[in-house]
XYZ file of C-alpha atoms in Angstrom:
92
model
C 107.825 114.843 113.015
C 104.011 115.189 113.519
C 103.958 116.351 109.855
C 105.422 113.320 108.426
C 103.856 110.302 107.194
C 104.051 106.951 108.820
C 106.519 105.911 105.721
C 108.400 108.979 106.120
C 108.960 108.200 109.766
C 109.864 104.716 108.886
C 112.578 105.693 106.582
C 114.019 107.963 109.180
C 114.158 104.993 111.591
C 115.895 102.918 108.815
C 118.361 105.534 108.123
C 119.073 105.989 111.868
C 119.934 102.217 112.104
C 122.330 102.061 109.280
C 125.706 103.419 108.605
C 125.214 105.875 105.436
C 122.570 103.361 103.679
C 121.891 103.954 99.924
C 118.628 104.058 98.464
C 118.433 100.595 97.573
C 119.461 99.087 101.094
C 116.729 101.235 102.525
C 114.302 100.036 100.095
C 115.240 96.335 100.929
C 114.747 96.971 104.630
C 111.131 98.653 104.280
C 110.334 95.776 101.903
C 111.317 93.316 104.384
C 109.054 95.307 107.245
C 106.209 96.026 104.932
C 106.348 92.540 102.985
C 105.773 94.150 99.771
C 107.573 95.953 97.092
C 108.436 99.595 97.625
C 108.502 101.502 94.097
C 111.203 104.031 93.405
C 108.289 106.438 92.746
C 107.374 106.156 96.345
C 110.866 105.698 97.788
C 112.854 108.443 96.306
C 110.351 111.639 96.451
C 109.856 110.764 100.180
C 113.588 110.673 100.866
C 113.662 114.012 98.909
C 111.106 115.326 101.201
C 113.151 114.533 104.329
C 115.986 116.307 102.639
C 114.002 119.294 101.928
C 112.728 119.422 105.581
C 116.374 119.358 106.779
C 116.002 115.750 108.705
C 117.875 113.767 106.542
C 121.343 114.514 104.482
C 121.922 113.179 101.220
C 125.633 112.601 100.095
C 126.999 111.095 96.779
C 129.230 107.791 96.947
C 129.545 107.827 93.315
C 127.770 109.034 90.386
C 125.069 106.701 90.339
C 124.765 106.093 94.250
C 123.526 108.614 96.966
C 123.719 107.743 100.737
C 121.667 109.165 103.364
C 122.158 110.049 106.983
C 120.178 111.908 109.647
C 120.895 115.351 110.454
C 121.424 116.622 113.843
C 117.711 117.904 113.788
C 116.639 114.599 112.456
C 118.247 112.714 115.437
C 116.388 115.081 117.775
C 113.187 114.668 116.245
C 113.335 110.837 116.546
C 114.466 111.235 120.065
C 111.308 113.541 120.784
C 109.051 111.045 119.081
C 110.247 108.061 121.052
C 109.834 110.317 124.701
C 106.366 111.213 123.338
C 105.465 107.377 122.443
C 106.929 106.242 125.835
C 104.461 108.102 127.798
C 101.773 106.109 126.288
C 103.331 102.695 125.723
C 105.637 101.384 128.301
C 106.155 97.662 128.493
C 108.832 97.371 130.974
């Protein structure tokens, strides 16, 4: 995940925490977190990048709605990132 932007990592965390979220649900979660509007021109190209890197899978719910899930590799990358973070930040 070292080559991802912070926004792309945040996308992965939101996808990991939801059950097959669609783009609008992901957008709403990030808007709440960032406290500002996320434009489609930022959201979907970054989701497509994650798909092309093999970290996220895109499925089709219907003709107009896609959903997103983490791939096995995407889950491993998040786990590795959290282990890396834990060696520096441990509040327990």
